[in-house]
Coordinates of C-alpha atoms in Angstrom, one line a residue:
Chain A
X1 CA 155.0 -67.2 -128.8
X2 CA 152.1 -65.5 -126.2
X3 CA 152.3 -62.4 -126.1
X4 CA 148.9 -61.5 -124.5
X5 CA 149.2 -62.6 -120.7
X6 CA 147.3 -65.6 -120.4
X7 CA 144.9 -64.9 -117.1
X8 CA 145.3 -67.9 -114.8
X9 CA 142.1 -68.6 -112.4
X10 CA 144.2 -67.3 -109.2
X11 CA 144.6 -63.7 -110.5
X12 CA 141.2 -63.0 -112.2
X13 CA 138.4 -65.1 -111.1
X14 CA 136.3 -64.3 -108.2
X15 CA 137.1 -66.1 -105.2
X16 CA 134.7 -69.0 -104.7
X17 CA 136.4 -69.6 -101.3
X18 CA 135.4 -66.3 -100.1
X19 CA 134.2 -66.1 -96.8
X20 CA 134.4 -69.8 -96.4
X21 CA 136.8 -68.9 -93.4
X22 CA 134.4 -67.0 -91.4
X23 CA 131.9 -69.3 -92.0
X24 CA 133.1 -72.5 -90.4
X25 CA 134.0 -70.0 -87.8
X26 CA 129.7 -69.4 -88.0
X27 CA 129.1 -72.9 -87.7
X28 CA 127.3 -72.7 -91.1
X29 CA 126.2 -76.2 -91.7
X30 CA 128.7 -77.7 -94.5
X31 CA 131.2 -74.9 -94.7
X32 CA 133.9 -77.5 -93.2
X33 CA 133.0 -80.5 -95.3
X34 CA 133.4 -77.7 -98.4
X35 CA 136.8 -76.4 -97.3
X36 CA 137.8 -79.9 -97.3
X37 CA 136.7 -80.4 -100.6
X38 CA 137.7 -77.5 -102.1
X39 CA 141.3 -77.9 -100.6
X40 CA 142.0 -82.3 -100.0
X41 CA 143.1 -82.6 -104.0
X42 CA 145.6 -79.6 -104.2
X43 CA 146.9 -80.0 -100.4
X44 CA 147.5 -83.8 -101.4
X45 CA 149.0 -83.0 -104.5
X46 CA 151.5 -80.5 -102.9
X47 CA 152.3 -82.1 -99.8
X48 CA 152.4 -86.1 -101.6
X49 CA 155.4 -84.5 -104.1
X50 CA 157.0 -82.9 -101.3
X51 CA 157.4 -85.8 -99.1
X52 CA 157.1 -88.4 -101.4
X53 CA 154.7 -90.8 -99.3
X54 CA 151.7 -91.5 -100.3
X55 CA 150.1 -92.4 -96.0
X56 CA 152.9 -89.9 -95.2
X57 CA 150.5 -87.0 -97.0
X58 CA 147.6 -88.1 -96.5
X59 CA 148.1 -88.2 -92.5
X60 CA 149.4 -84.5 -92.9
X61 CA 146.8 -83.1 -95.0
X62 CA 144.0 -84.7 -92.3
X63 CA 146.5 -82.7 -89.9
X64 CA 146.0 -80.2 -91.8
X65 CA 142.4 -80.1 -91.5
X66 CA 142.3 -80.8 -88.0
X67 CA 144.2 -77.4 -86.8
X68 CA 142.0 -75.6 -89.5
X69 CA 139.2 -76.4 -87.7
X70 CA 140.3 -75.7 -84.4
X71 CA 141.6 -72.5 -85.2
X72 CA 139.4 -71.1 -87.1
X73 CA 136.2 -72.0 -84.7
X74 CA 138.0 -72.5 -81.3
X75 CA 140.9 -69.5 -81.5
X76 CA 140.2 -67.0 -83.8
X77 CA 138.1 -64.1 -83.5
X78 CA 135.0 -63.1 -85.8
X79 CA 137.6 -60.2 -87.1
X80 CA 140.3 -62.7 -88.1
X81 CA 138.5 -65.4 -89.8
X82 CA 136.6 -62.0 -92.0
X83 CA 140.3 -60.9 -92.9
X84 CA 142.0 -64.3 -93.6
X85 CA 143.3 -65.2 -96.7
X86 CA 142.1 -69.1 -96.3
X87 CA 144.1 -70.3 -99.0
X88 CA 147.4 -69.1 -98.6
X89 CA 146.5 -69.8 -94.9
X90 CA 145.8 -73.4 -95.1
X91 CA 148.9 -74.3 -97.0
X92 CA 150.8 -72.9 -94.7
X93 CA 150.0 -74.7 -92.4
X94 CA 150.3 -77.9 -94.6
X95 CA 153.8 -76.7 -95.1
X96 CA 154.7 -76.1 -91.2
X97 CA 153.5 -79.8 -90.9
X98 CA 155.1 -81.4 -93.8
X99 CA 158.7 -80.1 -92.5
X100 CA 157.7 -81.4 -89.4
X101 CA 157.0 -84.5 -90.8
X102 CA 160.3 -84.2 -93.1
X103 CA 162.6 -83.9 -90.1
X104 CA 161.2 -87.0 -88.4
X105 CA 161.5 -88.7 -91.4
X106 CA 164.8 -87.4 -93.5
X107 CA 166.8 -90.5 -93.3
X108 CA 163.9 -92.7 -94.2
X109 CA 163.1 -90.3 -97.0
X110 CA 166.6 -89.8 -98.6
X111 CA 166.7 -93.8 -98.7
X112 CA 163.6 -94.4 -100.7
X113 CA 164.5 -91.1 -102.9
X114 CA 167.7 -92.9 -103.6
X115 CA 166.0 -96.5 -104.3
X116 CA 163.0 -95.3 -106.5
X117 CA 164.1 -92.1 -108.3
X118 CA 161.8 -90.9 -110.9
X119 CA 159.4 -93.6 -110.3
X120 CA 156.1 -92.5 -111.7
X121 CA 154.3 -96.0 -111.1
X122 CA 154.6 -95.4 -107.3
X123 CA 152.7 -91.9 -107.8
X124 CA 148.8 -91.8 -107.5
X125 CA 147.2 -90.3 -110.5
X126 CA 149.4 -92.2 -113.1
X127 CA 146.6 -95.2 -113.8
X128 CA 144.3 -92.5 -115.0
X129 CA 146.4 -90.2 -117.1
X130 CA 145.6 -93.2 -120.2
X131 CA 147.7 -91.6 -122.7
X132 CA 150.8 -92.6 -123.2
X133 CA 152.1 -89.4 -123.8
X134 CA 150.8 -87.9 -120.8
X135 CA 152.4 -90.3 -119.2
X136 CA 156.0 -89.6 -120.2
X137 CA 155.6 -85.7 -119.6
X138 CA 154.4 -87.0 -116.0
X139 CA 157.2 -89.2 -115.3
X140 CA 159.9 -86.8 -117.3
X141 CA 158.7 -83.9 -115.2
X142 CA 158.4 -85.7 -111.6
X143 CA 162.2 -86.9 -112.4
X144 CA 162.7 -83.7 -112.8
X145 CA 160.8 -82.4 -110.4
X146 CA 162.2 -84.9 -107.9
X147 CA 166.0 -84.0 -108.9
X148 CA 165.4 -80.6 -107.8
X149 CA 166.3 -79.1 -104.2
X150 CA 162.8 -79.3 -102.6
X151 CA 162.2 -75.4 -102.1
X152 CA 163.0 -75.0 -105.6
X153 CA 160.4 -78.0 -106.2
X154 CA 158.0 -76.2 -103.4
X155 CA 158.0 -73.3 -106.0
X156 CA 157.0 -75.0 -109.1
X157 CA 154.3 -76.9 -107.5
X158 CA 152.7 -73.6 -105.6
X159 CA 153.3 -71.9 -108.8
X160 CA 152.1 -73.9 -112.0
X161 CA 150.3 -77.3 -110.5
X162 CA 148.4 -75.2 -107.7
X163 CA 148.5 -72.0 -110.0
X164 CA 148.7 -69.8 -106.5
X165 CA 149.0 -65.8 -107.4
X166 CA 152.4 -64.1 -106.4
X167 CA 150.7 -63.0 -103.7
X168 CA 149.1 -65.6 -102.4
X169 CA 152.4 -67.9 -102.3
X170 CA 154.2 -64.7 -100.7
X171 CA 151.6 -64.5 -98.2
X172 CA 151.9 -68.8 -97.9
X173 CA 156.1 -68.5 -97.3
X174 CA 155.9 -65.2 -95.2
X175 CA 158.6 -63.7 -98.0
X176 CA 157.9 -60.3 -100.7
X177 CA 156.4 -61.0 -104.2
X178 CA 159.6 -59.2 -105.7
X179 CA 162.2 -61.5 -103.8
X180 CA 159.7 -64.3 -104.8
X181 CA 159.8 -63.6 -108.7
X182 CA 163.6 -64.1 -108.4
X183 CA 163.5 -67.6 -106.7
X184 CA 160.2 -68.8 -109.4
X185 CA 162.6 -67.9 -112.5
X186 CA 165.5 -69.3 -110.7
X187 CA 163.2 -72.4 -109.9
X188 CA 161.6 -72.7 -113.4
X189 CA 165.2 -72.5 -115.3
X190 CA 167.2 -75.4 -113.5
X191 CA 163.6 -77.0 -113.8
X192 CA 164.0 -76.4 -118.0
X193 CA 168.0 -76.9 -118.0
X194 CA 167.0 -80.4 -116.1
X195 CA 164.3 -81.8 -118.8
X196 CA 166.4 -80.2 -122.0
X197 CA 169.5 -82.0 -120.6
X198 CA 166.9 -85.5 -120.6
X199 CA 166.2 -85.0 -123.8
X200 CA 169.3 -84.6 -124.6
X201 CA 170.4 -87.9 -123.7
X202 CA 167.5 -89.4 -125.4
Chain B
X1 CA 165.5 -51.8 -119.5
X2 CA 167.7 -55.1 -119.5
X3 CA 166.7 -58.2 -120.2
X4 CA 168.2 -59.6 -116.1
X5 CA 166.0 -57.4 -114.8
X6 CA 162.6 -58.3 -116.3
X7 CA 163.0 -61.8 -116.8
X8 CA 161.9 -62.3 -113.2
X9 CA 158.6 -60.9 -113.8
X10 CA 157.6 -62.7 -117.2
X11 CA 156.1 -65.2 -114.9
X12 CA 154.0 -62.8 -113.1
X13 CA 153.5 -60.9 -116.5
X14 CA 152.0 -64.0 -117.9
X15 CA 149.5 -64.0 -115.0
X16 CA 148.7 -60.5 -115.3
X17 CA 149.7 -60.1 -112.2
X18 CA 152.1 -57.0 -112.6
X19 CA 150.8 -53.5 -111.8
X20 CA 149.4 -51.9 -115.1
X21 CA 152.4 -49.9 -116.5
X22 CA 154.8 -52.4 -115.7
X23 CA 152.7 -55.1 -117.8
X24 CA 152.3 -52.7 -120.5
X25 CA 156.5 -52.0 -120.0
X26 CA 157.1 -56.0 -120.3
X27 CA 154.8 -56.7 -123.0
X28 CA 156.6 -54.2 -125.1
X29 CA 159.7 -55.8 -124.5
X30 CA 158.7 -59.2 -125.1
X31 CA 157.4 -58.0 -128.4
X32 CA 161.1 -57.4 -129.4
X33 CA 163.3 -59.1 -127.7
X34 CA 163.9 -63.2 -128.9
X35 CA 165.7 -64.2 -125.6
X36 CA 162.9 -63.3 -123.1
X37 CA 160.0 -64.4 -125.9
X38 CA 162.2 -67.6 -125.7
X39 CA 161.6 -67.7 -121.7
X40 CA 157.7 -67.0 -122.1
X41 CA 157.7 -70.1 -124.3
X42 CA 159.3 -72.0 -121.8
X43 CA 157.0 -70.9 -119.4
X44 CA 154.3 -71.9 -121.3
X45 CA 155.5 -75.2 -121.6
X46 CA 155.8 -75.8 -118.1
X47 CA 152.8 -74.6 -117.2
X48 CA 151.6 -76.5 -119.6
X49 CA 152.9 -80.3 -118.4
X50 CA 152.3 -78.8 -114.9
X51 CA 148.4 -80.1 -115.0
X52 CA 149.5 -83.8 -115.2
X53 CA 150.8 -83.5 -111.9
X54 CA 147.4 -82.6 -111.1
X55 CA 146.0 -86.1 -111.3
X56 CA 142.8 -87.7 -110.2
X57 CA 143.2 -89.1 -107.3
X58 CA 139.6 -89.6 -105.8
X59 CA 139.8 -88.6 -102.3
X60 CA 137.1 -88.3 -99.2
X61 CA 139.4 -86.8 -96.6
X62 CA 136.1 -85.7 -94.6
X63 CA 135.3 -89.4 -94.6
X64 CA 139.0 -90.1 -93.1
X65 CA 138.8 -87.2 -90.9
X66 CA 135.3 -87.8 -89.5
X67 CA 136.1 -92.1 -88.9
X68 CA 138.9 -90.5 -86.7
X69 CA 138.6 -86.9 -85.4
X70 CA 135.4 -85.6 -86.0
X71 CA 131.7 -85.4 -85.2
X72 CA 128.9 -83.7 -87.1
X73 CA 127.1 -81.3 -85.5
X74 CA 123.3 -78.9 -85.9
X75 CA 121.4 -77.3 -83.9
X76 CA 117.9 -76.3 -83.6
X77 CA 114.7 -74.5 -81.5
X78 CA 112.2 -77.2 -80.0
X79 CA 109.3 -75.3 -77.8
X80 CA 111.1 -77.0 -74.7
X81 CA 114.2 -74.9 -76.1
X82 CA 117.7 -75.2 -78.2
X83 CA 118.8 -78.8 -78.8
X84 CA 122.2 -79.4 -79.6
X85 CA 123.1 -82.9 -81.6
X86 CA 126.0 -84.8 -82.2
X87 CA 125.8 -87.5 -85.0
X88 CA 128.2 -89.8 -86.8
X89 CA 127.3 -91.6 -90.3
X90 CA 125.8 -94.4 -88.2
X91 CA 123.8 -92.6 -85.7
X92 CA 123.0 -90.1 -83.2
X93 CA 125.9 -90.0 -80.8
X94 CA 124.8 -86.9 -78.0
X95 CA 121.6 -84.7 -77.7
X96 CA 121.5 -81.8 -75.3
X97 CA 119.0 -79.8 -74.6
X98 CA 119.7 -76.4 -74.1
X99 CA 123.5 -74.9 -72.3
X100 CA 125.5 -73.3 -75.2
X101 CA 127.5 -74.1 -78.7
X102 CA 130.5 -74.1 -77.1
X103 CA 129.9 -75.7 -74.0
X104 CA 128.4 -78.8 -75.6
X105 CA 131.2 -78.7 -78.0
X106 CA 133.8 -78.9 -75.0
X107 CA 131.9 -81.5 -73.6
X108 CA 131.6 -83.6 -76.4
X109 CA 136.0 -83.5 -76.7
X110 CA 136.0 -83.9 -72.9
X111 CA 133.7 -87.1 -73.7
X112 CA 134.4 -88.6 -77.0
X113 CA 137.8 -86.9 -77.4
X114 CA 136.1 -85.8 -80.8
X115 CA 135.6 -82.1 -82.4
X116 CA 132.1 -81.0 -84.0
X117 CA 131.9 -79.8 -87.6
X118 CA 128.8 -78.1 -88.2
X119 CA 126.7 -80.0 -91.0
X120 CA 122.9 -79.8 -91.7
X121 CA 120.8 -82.7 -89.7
X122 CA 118.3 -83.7 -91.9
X123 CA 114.1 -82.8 -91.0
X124 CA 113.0 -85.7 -90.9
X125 CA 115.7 -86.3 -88.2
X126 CA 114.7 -82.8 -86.5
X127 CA 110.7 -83.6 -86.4
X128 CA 111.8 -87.3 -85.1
X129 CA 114.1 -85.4 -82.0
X130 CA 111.6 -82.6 -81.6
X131 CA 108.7 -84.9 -81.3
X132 CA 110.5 -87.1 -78.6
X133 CA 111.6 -83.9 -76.8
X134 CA 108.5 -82.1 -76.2
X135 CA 106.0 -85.5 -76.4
X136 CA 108.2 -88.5 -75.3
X137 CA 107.2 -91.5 -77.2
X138 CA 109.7 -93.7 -78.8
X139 CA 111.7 -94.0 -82.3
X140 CA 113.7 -95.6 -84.4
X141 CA 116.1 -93.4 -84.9
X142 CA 119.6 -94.8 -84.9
X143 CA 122.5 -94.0 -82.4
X144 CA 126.0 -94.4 -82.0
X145 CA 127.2 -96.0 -79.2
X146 CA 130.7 -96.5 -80.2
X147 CA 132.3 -94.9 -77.8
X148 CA 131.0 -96.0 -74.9
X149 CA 131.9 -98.8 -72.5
X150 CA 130.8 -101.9 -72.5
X151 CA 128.3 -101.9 -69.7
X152 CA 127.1 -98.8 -71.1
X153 CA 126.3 -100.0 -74.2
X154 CA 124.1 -102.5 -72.7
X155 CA 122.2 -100.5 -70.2
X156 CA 121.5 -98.2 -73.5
X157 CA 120.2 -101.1 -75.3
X158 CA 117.7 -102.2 -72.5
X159 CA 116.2 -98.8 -72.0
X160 CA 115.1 -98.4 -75.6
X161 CA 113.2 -101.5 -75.3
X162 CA 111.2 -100.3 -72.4
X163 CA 107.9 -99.8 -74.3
X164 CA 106.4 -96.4 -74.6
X165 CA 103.9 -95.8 -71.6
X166 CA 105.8 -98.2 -69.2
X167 CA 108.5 -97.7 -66.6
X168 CA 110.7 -100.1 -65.5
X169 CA 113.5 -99.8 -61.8
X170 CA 116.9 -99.5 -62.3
X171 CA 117.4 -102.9 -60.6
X172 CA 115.0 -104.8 -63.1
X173 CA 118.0 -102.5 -66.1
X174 CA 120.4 -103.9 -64.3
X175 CA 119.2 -107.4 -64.3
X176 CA 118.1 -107.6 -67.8
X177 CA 121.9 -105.8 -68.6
X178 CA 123.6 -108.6 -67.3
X179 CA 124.5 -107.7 -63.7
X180 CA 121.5 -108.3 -61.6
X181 CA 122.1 -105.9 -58.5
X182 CA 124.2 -103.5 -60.4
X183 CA 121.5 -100.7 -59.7
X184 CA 123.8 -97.8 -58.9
X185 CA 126.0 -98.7 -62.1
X186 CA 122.6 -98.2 -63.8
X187 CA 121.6 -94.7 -62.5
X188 CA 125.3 -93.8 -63.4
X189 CA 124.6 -95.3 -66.7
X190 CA 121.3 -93.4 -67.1
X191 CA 123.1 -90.2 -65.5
X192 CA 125.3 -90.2 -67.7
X193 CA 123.2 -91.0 -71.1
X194 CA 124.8 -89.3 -74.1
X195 CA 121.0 -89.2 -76.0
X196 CA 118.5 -88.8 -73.6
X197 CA 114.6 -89.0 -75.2
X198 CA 115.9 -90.8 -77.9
X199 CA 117.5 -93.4 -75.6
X200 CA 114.4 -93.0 -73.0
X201 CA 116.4 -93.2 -69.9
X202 CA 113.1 -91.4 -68.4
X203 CA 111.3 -94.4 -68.4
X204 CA 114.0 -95.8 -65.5
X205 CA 112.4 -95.5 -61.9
X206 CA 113.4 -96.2 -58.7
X207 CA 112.4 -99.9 -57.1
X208 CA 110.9 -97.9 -54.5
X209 CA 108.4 -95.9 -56.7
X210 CA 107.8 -92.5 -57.5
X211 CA 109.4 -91.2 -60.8
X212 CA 112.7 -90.5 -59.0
X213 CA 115.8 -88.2 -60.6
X214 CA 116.3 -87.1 -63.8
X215 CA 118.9 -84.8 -65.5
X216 CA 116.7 -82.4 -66.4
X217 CA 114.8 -82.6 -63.5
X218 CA 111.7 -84.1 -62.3
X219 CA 109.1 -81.9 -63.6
X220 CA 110.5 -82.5 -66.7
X221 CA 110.7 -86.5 -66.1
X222 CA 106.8 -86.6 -64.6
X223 CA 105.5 -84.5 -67.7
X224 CA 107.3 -86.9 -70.5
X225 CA 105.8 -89.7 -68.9
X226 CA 102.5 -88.0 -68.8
X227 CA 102.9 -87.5 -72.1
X228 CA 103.7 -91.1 -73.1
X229 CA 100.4 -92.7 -70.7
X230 CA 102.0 -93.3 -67.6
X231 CA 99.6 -93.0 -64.5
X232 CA 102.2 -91.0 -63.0
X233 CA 100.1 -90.1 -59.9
X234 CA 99.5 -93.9 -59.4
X235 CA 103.3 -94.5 -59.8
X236 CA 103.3 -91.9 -56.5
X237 CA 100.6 -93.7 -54.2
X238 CA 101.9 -96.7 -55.2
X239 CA 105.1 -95.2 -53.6
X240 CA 103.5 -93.7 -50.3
X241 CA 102.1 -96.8 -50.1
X242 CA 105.1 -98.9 -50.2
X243 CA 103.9 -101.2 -52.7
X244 CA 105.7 -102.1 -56.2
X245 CA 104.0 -104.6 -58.1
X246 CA 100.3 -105.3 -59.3
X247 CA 98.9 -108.4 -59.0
X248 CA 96.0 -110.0 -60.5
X249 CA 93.4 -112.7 -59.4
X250 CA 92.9 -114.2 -62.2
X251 CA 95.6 -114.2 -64.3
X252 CA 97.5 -115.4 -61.1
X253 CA 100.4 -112.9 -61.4
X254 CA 102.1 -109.9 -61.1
X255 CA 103.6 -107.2 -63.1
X256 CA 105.7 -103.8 -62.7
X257 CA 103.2 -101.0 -62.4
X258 CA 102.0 -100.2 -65.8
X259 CA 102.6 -103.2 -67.6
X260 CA 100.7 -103.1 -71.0
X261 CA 99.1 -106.4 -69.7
X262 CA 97.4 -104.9 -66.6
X263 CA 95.7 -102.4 -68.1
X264 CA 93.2 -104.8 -70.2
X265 CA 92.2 -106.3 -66.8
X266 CA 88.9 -104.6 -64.9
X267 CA 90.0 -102.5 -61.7
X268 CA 88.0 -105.6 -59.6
X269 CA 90.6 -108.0 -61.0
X270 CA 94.0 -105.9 -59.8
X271 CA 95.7 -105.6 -56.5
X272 CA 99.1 -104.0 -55.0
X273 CA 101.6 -106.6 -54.5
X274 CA 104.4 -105.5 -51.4
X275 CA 107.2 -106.7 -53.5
X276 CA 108.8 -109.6 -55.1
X277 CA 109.0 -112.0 -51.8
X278 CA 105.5 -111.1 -50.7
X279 CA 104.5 -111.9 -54.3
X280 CA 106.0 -115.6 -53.9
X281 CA 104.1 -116.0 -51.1
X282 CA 100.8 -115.3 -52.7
X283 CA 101.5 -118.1 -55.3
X284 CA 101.7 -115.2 -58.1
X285 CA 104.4 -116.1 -61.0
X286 CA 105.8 -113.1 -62.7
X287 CA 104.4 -112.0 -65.9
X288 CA 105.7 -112.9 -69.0
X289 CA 105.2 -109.1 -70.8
X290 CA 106.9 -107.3 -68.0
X291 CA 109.3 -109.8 -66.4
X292 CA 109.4 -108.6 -62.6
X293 CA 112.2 -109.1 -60.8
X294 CA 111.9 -112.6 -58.9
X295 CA 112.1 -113.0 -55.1
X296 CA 115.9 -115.3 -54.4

């Protein structure tokens, strides 16, 4: 058992992405190109397991990019781009378009979720994880993962694969951190009672 | 304290993210209570398959983004003043100089339908613009013409193999463009000229003489082509004089005014030519350098 907290990068790090949002809004030569880089794998990652599409996420994270741009050097002021929180921010909008994108797509999606359930060879990243035991825990967790109701499954992958603070997810979903704790450890425990019941059946 | 209420911050405990006396408060508890040290555990273990889910998946999402939506962009100080440049990964696709950031910026959506992302041009690049900028001349350096029509694209490719020190009319661009006559089409072309200096649209006169127009106006035009080694001020009495080619005796031809050809030939040797027709009826063929336009 831990008993000292274990400090996760979100919380206690200092913020390498600080004032990357005021300087794309500068026009400081590669700040864009570093936002994108900074941001492409964990957008991808969280938007790909929320809609399940491989061209589906990557169109929305280059959405994504797109009105990140535009805001923050056509629309926002010097003062707002100073006092944004880029990541939180950024997701956000990553979430406003993946909805968007689930609510053109919900029949389509329900279909394929029904056909290929649990499916890990049709999710990127698999080829490289090499051991085999990696492997299971990836396709045991996305089944269960996938199994859950998507803003439980929004939680989880904000929380532990994107390791976002309290805050920052609070910030993300426009809800308090208190209310928030509630819905992670409601999230996290039908996540555990779904893989104990797997192994179970094993 | 019960155990309901804390479980929902062991998360946020684990993280540290808890105000001081509250982690101090949950930490105590954990210490000795089995349920909620249970919960941490299983935490831990989720956290802990989480980072599969991270895969590897090797993305360039600026490559994506700039093959469909976006332009780089830098800017920079030349002694003529600010230069603003648009470039893709194959070329220079718009130069402007002087106006504002943002002005070019809505120009250049207005144009290409494309946004600018600021990126760093390299020198080399920025002494190759500068020099053309405040000295004329040519270079090599490459442009994007993508997104222009098809007639465009020509025109652009004729005026950048107008040699350095020569001027040529828009009817003679026009002609060697593919649509002899199409001389207006070519001052719209040149008007219009996403990379001027690079693309030396300066070096495009009217048939009728003089250094005509130019988008940054003709003081701006004469002194480029100064710069290059064009007799400018012969390109003018040529003009009062109504005359547009230069003949020679014995070579038996004629060429555009400054055609590299003429100027190896002795001043005795040379004479204005009216035009085309007139040069027909002197028996002079067009030169072979400079390719006049032919009398139909």
């Amino acid at each position: 058992m831990t008993i000292s907290p274990t400090q996760t990068s979100a919380a206690a790090a200092p913020d390498p992405i600080a004032g990357l949002a005021l300087a794309i809004h500068r026009g400081e030569p590669g700040a864009f190109e570093r936002a994108v880089g900074t941001f492409e794998k964990p957008l991808f990652n969280y938007v790909q397991r929320m809609l399940r599409n491989v061209a589906d996420a990557e169109e929305v994270v280059q959405d994504t990019f797109l009105r990140a741009h535009r805001s923050l050097t056509e629309k926002y002021t010097e003062a707002q781009c100073s006092e944004l929180a880029l990541r939180p921010w950024i997701f956000r909008i990553a979430r406003n378009l993946t909805s968007n994108k689930r609510r053109g797509k919900r029949f389509e999606v329900e279909v394929q979720l029904s056909e290929d359930a649990g499916s890990a060879a049709t999710v990127p990243g698999v080829s490289i994880v090499c051991r085999v035991e990696l492997k299971d825990d990836l396709g045991r967790l996305e089944e269960a993962l996938y199994r859950l109701p998507a803003s439980d499954r929004e939680l989880i992958l904000l929380r532990f694969m994107e390791e976002m603070s309290y805050r920052e997810i609070a910030e993300m979903l426009g809800s308090s951190e208190a209310s928030l704790r509630g819905r992670v450890f409601r999230a996290v425990r039908s996540l555990r009672t779904l893989l104990e019941g797997e192994t179970d059946e094993l | 304290m019960s155990c309901e209420e804390l479980q929902r911050d062991l998360d946020a405990w684990r993280s540290g993210e808890l105000a001081a006396s509250r982690q101090t408060e949950v930490e105590t508890h954990i210490a000795g209570c089995d349920e909620c040290g249970e919960l941490v555990d299983g935490l831990d273990s989720i956290a802990g398959l989480a980072p599969v889910l991270k895969g590897e998946p090797e993305r360039r999402c600026i490559d994506a983004l700039e093959r469909e939506h976006l332009d780089r962009y830098d800017h920079f100080d030349t002694s003529l003043g600010h230069v603003h440049v648009a470039f893709t990964e194959r070329g220079i696709r718009a130069i402007r100089l002087g106006g504002t950031k943002d002005s070019f910026r809505e120009e250049h959506a207005k144009r290409f339908g494309r946004a600018l992302h600021c990126t760093r041009i390299s020198d080399e690049v920025k002494r190759e613009i500068t020099k053309v900028i405040e000295e004329g001349g040519s270079t090599g350096l490459a442009v994007d013409l993508d997104e222009l029509g098809e007639f465009e694209r020509r025109v652009l490719a004729v005026l950048r193999e107008i040699p350095q020190g020569e001027v040529r009319s828009y009817a003679w661009v026009a002609r060697e463009a593919g649509r002899p006559g199409a001389s207006r089409a070519v001052g719209n072309a040149c008007a219009r000229n996403p990379i001027p200096f690079v693309v030396p649209c300066h070096r495009v006169v009217p048939s009728s003489g003089g250094v005509g127009n130019y988008g940054y106006g003709p003081s701006m035009k004469r002194s480029l082509l100064g710069a290059e080694g064009v007799p400018v001020s012969m390109l003018d009495r040529m003009a009062a004089k109504r005359f547009r080619y230069i003949g020679s005796r014995s070579e038996g031809s004629y060429c555009v005014p400054c055609c590299s050809d003429v100027r190896d030939l002795s001043p005795d040797d040379v004479f204005f030519v009216r035009d085309e027709r007139s040069a027909a009826a002197q028996g002079l063929r067009p030169c072979t350098s400079c390719r006049p336009l032919v009398a139909v």
